[in-house]
mmCIF file of C-alpha atoms and ligand atoms in Angstrom:
data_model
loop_
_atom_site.group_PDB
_atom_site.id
_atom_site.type_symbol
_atom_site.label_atom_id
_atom_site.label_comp_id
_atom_site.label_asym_id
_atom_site.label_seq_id
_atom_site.Cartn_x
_atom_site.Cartn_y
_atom_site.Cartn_z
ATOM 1 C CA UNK A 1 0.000 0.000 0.000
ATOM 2 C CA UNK A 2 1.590 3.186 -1.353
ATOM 3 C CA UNK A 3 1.966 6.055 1.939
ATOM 4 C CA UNK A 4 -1.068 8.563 0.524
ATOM 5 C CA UNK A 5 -3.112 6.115 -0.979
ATOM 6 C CA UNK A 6 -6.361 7.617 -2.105
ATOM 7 C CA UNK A 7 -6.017 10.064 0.307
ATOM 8 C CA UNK A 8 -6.821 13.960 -1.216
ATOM 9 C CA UNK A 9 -4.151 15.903 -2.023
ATOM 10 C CA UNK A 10 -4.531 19.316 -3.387
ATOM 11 C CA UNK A 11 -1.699 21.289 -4.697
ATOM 12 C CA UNK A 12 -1.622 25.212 -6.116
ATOM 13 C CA UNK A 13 0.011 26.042 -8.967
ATOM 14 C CA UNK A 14 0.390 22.533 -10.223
ATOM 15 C CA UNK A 15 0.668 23.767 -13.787
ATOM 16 C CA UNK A 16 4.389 23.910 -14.045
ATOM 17 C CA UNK A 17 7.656 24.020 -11.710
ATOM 18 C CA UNK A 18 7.134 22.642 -8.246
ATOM 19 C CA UNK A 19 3.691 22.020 -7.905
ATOM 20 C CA UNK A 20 3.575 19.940 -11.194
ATOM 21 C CA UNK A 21 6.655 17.914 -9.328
ATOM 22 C CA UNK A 22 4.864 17.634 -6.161
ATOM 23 C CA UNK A 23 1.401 16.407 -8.803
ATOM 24 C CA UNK A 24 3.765 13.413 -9.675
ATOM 25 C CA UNK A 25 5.672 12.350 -6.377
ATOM 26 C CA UNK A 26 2.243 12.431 -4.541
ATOM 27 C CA UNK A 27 1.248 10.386 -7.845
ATOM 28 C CA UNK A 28 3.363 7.971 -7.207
ATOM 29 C CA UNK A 29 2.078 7.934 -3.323
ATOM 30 C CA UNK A 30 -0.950 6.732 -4.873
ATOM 31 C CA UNK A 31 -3.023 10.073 -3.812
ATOM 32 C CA UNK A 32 -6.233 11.486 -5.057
ATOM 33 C CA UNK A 33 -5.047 14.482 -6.546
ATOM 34 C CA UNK A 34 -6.824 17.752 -6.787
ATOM 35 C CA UNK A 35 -4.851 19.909 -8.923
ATOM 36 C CA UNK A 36 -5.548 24.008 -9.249
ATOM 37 C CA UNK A 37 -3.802 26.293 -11.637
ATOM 38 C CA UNK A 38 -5.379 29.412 -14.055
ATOM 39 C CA UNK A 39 -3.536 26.969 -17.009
ATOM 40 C CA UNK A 40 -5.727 24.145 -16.370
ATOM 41 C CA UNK A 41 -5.286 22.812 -19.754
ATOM 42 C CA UNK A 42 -1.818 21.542 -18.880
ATOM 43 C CA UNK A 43 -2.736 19.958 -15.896
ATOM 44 C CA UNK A 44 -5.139 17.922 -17.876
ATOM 45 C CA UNK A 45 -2.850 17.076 -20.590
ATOM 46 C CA UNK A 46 -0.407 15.676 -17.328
ATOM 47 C CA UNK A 47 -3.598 13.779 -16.070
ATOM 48 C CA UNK A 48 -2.771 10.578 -17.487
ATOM 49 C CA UNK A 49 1.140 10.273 -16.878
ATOM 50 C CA UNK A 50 -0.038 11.019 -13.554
ATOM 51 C CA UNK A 51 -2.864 8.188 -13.669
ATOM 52 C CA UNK A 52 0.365 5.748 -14.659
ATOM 53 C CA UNK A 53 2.267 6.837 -12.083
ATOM 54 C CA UNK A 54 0.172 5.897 -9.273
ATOM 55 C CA UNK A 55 -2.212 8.646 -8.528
ATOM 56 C CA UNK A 56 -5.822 7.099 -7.628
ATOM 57 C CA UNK A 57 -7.978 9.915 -9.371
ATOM 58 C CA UNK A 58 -6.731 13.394 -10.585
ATOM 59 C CA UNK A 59 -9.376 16.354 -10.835
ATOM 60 C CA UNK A 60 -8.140 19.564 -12.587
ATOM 61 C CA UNK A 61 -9.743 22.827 -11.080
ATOM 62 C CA UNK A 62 -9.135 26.468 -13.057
ATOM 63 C CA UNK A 63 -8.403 28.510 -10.391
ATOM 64 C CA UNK A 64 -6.607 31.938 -9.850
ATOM 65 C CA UNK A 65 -5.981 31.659 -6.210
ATOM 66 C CA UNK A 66 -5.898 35.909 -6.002
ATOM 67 C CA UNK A 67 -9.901 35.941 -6.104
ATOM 68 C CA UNK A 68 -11.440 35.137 -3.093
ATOM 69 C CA UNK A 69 -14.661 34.442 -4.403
ATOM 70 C CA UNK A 70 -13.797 32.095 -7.104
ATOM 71 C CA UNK A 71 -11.394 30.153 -4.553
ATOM 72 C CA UNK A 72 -14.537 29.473 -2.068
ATOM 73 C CA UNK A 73 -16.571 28.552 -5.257
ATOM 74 C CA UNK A 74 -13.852 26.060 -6.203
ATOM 75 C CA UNK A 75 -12.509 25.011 -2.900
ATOM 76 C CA UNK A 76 -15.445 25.212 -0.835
ATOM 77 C CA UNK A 77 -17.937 23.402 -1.993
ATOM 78 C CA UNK A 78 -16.266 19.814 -3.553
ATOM 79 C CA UNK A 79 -18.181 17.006 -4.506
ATOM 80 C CA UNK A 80 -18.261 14.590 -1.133
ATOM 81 C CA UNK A 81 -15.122 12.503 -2.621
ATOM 82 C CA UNK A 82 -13.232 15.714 -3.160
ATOM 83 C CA UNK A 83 -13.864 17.700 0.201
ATOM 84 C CA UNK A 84 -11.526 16.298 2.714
ATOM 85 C CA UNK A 85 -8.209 17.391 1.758
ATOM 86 C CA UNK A 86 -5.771 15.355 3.548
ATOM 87 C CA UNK A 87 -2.303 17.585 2.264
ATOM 88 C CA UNK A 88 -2.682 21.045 1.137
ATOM 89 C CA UNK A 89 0.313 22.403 -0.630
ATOM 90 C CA UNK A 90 -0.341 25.917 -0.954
ATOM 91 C CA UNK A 91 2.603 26.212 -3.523
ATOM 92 C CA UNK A 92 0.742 28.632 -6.656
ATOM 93 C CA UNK A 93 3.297 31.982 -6.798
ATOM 94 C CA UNK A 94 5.703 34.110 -8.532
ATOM 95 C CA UNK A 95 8.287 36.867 -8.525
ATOM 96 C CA UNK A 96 8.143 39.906 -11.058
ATOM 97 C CA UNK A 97 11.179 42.242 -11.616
ATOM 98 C CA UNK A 98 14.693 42.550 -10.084
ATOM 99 C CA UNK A 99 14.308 46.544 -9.494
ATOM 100 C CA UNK A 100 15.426 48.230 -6.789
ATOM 101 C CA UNK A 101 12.552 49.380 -4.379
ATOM 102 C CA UNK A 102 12.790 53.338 -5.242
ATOM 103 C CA UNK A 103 12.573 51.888 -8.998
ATOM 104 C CA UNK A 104 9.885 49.608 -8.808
ATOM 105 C CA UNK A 105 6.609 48.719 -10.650
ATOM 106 C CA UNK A 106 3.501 48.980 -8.568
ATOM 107 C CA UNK A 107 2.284 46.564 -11.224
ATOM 108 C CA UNK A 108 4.640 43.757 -9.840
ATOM 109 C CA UNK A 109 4.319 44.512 -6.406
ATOM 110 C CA UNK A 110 0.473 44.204 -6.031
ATOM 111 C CA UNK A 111 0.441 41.357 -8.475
ATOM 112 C CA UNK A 112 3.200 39.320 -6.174
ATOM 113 C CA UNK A 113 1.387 40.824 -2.939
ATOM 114 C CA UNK A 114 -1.800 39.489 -3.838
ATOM 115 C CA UNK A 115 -0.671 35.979 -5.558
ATOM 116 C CA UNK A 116 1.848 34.949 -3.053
ATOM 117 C CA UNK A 117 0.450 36.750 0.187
ATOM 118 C CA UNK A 118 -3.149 37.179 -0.316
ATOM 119 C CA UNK A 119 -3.645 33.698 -3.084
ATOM 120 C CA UNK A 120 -1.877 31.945 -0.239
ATOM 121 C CA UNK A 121 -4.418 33.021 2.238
ATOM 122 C CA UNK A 122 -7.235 32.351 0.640
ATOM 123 C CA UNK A 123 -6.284 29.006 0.038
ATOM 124 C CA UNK A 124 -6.149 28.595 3.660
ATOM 125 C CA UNK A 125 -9.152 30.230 4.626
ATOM 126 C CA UNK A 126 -11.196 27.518 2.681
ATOM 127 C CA UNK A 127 -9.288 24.599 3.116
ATOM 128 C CA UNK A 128 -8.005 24.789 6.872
ATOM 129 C CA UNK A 129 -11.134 24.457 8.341
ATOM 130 C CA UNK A 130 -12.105 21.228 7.092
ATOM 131 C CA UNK A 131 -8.940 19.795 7.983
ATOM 132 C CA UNK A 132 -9.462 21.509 11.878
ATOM 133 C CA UNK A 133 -12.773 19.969 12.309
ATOM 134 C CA UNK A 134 -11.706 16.343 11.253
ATOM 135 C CA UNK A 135 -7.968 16.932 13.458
ATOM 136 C CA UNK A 136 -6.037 15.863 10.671
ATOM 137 C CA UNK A 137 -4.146 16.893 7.598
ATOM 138 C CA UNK A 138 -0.860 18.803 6.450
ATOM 139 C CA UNK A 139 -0.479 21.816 5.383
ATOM 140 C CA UNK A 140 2.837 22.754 3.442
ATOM 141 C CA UNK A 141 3.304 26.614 2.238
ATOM 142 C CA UNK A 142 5.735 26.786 -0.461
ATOM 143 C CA UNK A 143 8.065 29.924 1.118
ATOM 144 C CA UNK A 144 11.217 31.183 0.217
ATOM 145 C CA UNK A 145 15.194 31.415 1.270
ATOM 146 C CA UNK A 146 13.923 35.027 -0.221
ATOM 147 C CA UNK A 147 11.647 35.189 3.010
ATOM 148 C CA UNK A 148 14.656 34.635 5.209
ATOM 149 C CA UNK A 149 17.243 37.155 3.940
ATOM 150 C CA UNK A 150 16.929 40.255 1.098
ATOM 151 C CA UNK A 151 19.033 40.514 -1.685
ATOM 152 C CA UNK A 152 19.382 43.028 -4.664
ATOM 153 C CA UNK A 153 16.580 44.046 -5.755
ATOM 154 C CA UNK A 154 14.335 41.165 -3.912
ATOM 155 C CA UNK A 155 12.525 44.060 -2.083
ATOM 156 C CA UNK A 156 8.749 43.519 -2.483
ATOM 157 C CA UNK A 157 9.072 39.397 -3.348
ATOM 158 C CA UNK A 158 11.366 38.807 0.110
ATOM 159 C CA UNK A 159 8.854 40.645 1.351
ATOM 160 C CA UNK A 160 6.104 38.457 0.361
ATOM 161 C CA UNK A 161 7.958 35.106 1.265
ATOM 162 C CA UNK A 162 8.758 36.573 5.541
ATOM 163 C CA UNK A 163 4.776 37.118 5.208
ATOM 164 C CA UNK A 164 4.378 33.889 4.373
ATOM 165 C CA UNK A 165 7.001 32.628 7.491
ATOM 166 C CA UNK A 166 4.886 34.574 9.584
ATOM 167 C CA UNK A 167 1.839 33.322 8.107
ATOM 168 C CA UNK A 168 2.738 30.070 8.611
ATOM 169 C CA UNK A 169 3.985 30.243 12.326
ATOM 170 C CA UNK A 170 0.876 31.937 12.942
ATOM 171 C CA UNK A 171 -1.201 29.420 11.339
ATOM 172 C CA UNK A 172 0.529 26.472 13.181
ATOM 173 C CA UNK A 173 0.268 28.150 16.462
ATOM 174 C CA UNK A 174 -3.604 28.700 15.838
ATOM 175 C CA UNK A 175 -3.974 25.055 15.196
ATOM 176 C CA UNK A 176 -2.195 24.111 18.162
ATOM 177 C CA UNK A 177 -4.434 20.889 19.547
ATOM 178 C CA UNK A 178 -6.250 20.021 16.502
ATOM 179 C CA UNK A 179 -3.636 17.883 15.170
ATOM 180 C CA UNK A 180 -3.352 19.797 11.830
ATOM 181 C CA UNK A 181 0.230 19.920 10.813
ATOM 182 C CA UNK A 182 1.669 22.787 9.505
ATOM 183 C CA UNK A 183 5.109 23.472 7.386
ATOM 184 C CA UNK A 184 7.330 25.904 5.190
ATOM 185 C CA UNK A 185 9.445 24.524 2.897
ATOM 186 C CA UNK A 186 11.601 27.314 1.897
ATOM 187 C CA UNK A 187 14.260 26.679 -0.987
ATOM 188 C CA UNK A 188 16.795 28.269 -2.814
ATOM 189 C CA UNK A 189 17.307 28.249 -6.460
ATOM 190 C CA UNK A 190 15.373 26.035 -8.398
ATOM 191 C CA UNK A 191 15.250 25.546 -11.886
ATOM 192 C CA UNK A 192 11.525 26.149 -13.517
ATOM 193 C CA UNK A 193 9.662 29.024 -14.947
ATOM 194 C CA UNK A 194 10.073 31.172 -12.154
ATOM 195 C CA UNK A 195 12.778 33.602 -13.821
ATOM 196 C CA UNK A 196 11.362 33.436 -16.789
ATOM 197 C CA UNK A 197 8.142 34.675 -15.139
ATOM 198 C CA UNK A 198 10.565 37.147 -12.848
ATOM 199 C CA UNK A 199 11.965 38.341 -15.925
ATOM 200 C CA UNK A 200 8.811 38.879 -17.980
ATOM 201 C CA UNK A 201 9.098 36.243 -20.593
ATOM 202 C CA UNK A 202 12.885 37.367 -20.584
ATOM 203 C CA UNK A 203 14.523 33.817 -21.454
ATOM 204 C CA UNK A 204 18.420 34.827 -21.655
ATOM 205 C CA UNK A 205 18.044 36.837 -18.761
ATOM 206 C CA UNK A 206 16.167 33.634 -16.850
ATOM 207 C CA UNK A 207 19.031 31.049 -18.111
ATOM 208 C CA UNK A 208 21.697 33.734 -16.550
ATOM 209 C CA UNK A 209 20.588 33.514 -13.589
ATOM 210 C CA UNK A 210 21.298 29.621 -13.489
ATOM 211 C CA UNK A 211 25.085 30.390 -15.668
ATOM 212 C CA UNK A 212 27.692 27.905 -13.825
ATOM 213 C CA UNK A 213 25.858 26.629 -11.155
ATOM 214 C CA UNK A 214 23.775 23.644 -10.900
ATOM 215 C CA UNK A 215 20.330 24.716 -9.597
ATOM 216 C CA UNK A 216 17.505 22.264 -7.728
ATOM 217 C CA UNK A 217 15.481 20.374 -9.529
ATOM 218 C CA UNK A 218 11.115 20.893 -8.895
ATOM 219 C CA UNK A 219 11.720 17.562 -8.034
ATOM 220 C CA UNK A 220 14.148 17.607 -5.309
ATOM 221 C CA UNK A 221 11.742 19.983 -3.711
ATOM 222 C CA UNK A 222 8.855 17.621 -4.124
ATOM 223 C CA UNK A 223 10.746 15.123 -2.488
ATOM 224 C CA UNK A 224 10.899 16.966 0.691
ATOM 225 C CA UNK A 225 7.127 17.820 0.267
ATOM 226 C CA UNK A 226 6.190 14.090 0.702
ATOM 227 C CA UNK A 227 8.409 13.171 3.623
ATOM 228 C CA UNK A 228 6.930 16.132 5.558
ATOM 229 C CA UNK A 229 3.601 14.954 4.588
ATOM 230 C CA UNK A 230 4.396 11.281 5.212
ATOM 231 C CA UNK A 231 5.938 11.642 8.751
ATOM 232 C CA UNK A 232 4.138 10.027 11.750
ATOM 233 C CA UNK A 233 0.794 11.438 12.622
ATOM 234 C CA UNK A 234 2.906 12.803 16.024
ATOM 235 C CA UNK A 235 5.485 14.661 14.219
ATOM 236 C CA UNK A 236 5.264 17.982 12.871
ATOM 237 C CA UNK A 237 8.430 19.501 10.539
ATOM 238 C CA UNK A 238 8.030 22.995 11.166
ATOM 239 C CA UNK A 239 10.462 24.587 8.447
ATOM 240 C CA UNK A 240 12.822 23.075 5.885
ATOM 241 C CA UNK A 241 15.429 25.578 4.038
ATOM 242 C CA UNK A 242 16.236 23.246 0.931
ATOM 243 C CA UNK A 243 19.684 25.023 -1.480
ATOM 244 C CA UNK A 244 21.599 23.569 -3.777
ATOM 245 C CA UNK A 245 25.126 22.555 -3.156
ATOM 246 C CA UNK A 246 26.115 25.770 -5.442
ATOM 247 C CA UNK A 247 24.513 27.643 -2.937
ATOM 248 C CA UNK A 248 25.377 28.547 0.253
ATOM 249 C CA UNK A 249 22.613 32.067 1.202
ATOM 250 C CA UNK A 250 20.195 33.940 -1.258
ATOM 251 C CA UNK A 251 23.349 35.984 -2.142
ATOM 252 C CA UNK A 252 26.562 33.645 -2.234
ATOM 253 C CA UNK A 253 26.371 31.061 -5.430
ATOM 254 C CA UNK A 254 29.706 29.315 -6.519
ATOM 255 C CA UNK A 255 29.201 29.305 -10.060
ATOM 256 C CA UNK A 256 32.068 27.381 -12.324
ATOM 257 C CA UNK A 257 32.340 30.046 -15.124
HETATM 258 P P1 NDP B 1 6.647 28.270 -11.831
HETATM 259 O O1 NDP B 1 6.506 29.589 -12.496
HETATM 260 O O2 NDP B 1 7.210 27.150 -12.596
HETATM 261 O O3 NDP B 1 5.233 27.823 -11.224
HETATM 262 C C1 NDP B 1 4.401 28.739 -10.569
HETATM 263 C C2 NDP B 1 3.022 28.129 -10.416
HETATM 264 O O4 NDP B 1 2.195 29.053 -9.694
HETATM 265 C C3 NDP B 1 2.365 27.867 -11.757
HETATM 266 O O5 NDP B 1 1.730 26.620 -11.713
HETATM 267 C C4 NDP B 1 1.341 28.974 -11.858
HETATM 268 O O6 NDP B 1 0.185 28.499 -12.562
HETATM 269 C C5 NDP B 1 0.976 29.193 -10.389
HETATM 270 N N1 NDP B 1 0.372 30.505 -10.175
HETATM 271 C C6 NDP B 1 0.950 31.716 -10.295
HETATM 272 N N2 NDP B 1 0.048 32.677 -10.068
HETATM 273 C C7 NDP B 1 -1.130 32.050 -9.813
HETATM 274 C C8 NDP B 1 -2.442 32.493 -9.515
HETATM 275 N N3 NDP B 1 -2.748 33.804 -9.434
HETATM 276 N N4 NDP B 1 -3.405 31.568 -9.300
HETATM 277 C C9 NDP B 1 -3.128 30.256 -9.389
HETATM 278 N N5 NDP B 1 -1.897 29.768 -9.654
HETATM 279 C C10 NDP B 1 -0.924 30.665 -9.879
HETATM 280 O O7 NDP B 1 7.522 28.561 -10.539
HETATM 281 P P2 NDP B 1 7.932 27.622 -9.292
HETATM 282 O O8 NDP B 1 7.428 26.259 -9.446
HETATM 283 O O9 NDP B 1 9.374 27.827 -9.083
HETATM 284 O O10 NDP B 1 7.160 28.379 -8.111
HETATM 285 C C11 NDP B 1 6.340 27.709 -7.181
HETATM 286 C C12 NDP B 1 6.516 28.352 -5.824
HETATM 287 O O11 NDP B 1 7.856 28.162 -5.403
HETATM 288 C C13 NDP B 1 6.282 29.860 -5.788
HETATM 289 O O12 NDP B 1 5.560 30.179 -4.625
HETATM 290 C C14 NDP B 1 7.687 30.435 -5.733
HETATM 291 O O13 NDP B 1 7.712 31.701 -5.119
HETATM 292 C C15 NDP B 1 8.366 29.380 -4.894
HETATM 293 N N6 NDP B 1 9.816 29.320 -4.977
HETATM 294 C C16 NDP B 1 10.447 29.136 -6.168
HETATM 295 C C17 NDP B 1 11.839 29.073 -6.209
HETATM 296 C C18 NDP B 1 12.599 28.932 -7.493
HETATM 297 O O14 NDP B 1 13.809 29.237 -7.499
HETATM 298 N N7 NDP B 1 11.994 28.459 -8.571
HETATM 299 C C19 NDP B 1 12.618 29.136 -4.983
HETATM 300 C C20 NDP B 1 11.845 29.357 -3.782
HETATM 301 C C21 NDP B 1 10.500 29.412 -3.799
HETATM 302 P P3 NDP B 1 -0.646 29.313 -13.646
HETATM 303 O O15 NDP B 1 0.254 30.359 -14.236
HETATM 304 O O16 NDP B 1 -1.075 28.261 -14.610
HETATM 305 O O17 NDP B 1 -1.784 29.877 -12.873
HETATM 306 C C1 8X3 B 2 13.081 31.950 -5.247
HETATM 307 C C2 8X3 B 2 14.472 31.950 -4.764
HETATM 308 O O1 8X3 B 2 16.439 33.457 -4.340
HETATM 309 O O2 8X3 B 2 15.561 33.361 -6.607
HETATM 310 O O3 8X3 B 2 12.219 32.228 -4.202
HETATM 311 O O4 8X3 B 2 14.385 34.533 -4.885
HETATM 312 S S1 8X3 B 2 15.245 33.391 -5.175
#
């Protein structure tokens, strides 16, 4: 019997990068996956490799996590087999722009603010409550080394990722004694559309950013997803800071070149 079998696991932003990794590694845990993105159309083109890989049933749900409204119609009102979420892996986000604070785009900052503060919240607000009244479930936030220290023009995105450190302490301490679990998983540089998002489509600038180093892999990440999920209904793993071997703090990267 595989360790999430047809258990419900819903993941944000599984239409690319880390969430799509953590759609396939809970796959292969032989979980019921709910899967939320606003490009739904790839998650259903995954469906099937995920199907072969172990996952027990996958539903797709189009979802842009910064409305409210649309998350509580999604979220909040699931067909019986759908509604209790075991694992949430509140995971959907982005960075836009590198500029310095004094330089910045208001457009980036409220779009980051509300995806990866706000999005994240909202998630939470619709899911958490189900998983409170039946004292069980996980609930992993997708942070950021970005959360734990600023760098060059990381202003407004760091600033996003320490909400959501703060968010989740908060939210663990509020479910002290309901045996909800509650993590951060917080990595460094991982290789998926991220900077090419960051950068606006930008794809030389994106690869740079990678140049001589050998970044994570979505995967790696979604390894460390599962094995917070899958730990003993007793233990909770509060916070993991994942890098790569390249890198040592959000500023200091050996690169080879
Ligand atoms: P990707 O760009 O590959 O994936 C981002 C995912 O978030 C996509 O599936 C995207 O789906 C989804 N998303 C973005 N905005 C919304 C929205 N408004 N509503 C619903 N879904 C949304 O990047 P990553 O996989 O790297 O990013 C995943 C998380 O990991 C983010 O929170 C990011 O901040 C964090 N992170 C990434 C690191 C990295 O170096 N890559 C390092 C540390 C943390 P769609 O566009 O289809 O809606
Ligand atoms: C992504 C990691 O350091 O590129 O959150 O901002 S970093």
């Amino acid at each position: 019997m595989a360790a999430f079998d047809d258990r419900v696991v819903l993941v944000t932003g599984a239409s690319s990068g880390i969430g799509a990794a953590c759609a396939r590694a809970f796959a292969r845990e032989g979980a019921r996956l709910l899967l939320a993105a606003r490009r739904v159309e790839r998650i259903r083109a995954e469906a099937p490799r995920l199907s072969g890989l172990g996952a027990r049933d996958v539903r797709a749900v189009r979802l842009d996590t910064r409305d409210y409204d649309a998350v509580r119609a999604a979220l909040g009102d699931l067909p019986a087999e759908w509604e209790e979420i075991d694992v949430l892996v509140n995971n959907a986000g982005l960075s836009r722009g590198l500029a310095s604070l004094h330089e910045g785009s208001l457009d980036d900052w409220n779009e980051m603010i509300d995806t990866n503060v706000k999005g994240l919240l909202h998630v939470d607000r619709v899911v958490v409550p189900g998983m409170a009244a039946r004292r069980r479930g996980t609930v992993v936030h997708v942070g950021s080394i970005a959360g734990r220290q600023a760098y060059p023009g990381g202003n407004v995105y760091c600033g996003t990722k320490a909400a959501v450190k703060a968010i989740t302490d908060g939210l663990r301490i509020d479910l002290l004694g309901t045996g909800v679990r509650v993590a951060t998983v917080d990595p460094g540089m991982v290789r998926t559309e991220f900077s090419e998002v960051r950068f606006h489509g930008d794809r030389e600038r994106a690869d740079s950013v990678y140049r001589g180093m050998t970044p994570l892999a979505a995967d790696d990440v979604a390894e460390v997803v599962v094995w917070i999920a899958s730990r003993p209904a007793h233990v909770q793993i509060a916070e993991v800071v994942v890098l790569p071997a390249d890198q040592a703090s959000a500023t200091h990267v050996h690169r080879r070149t």
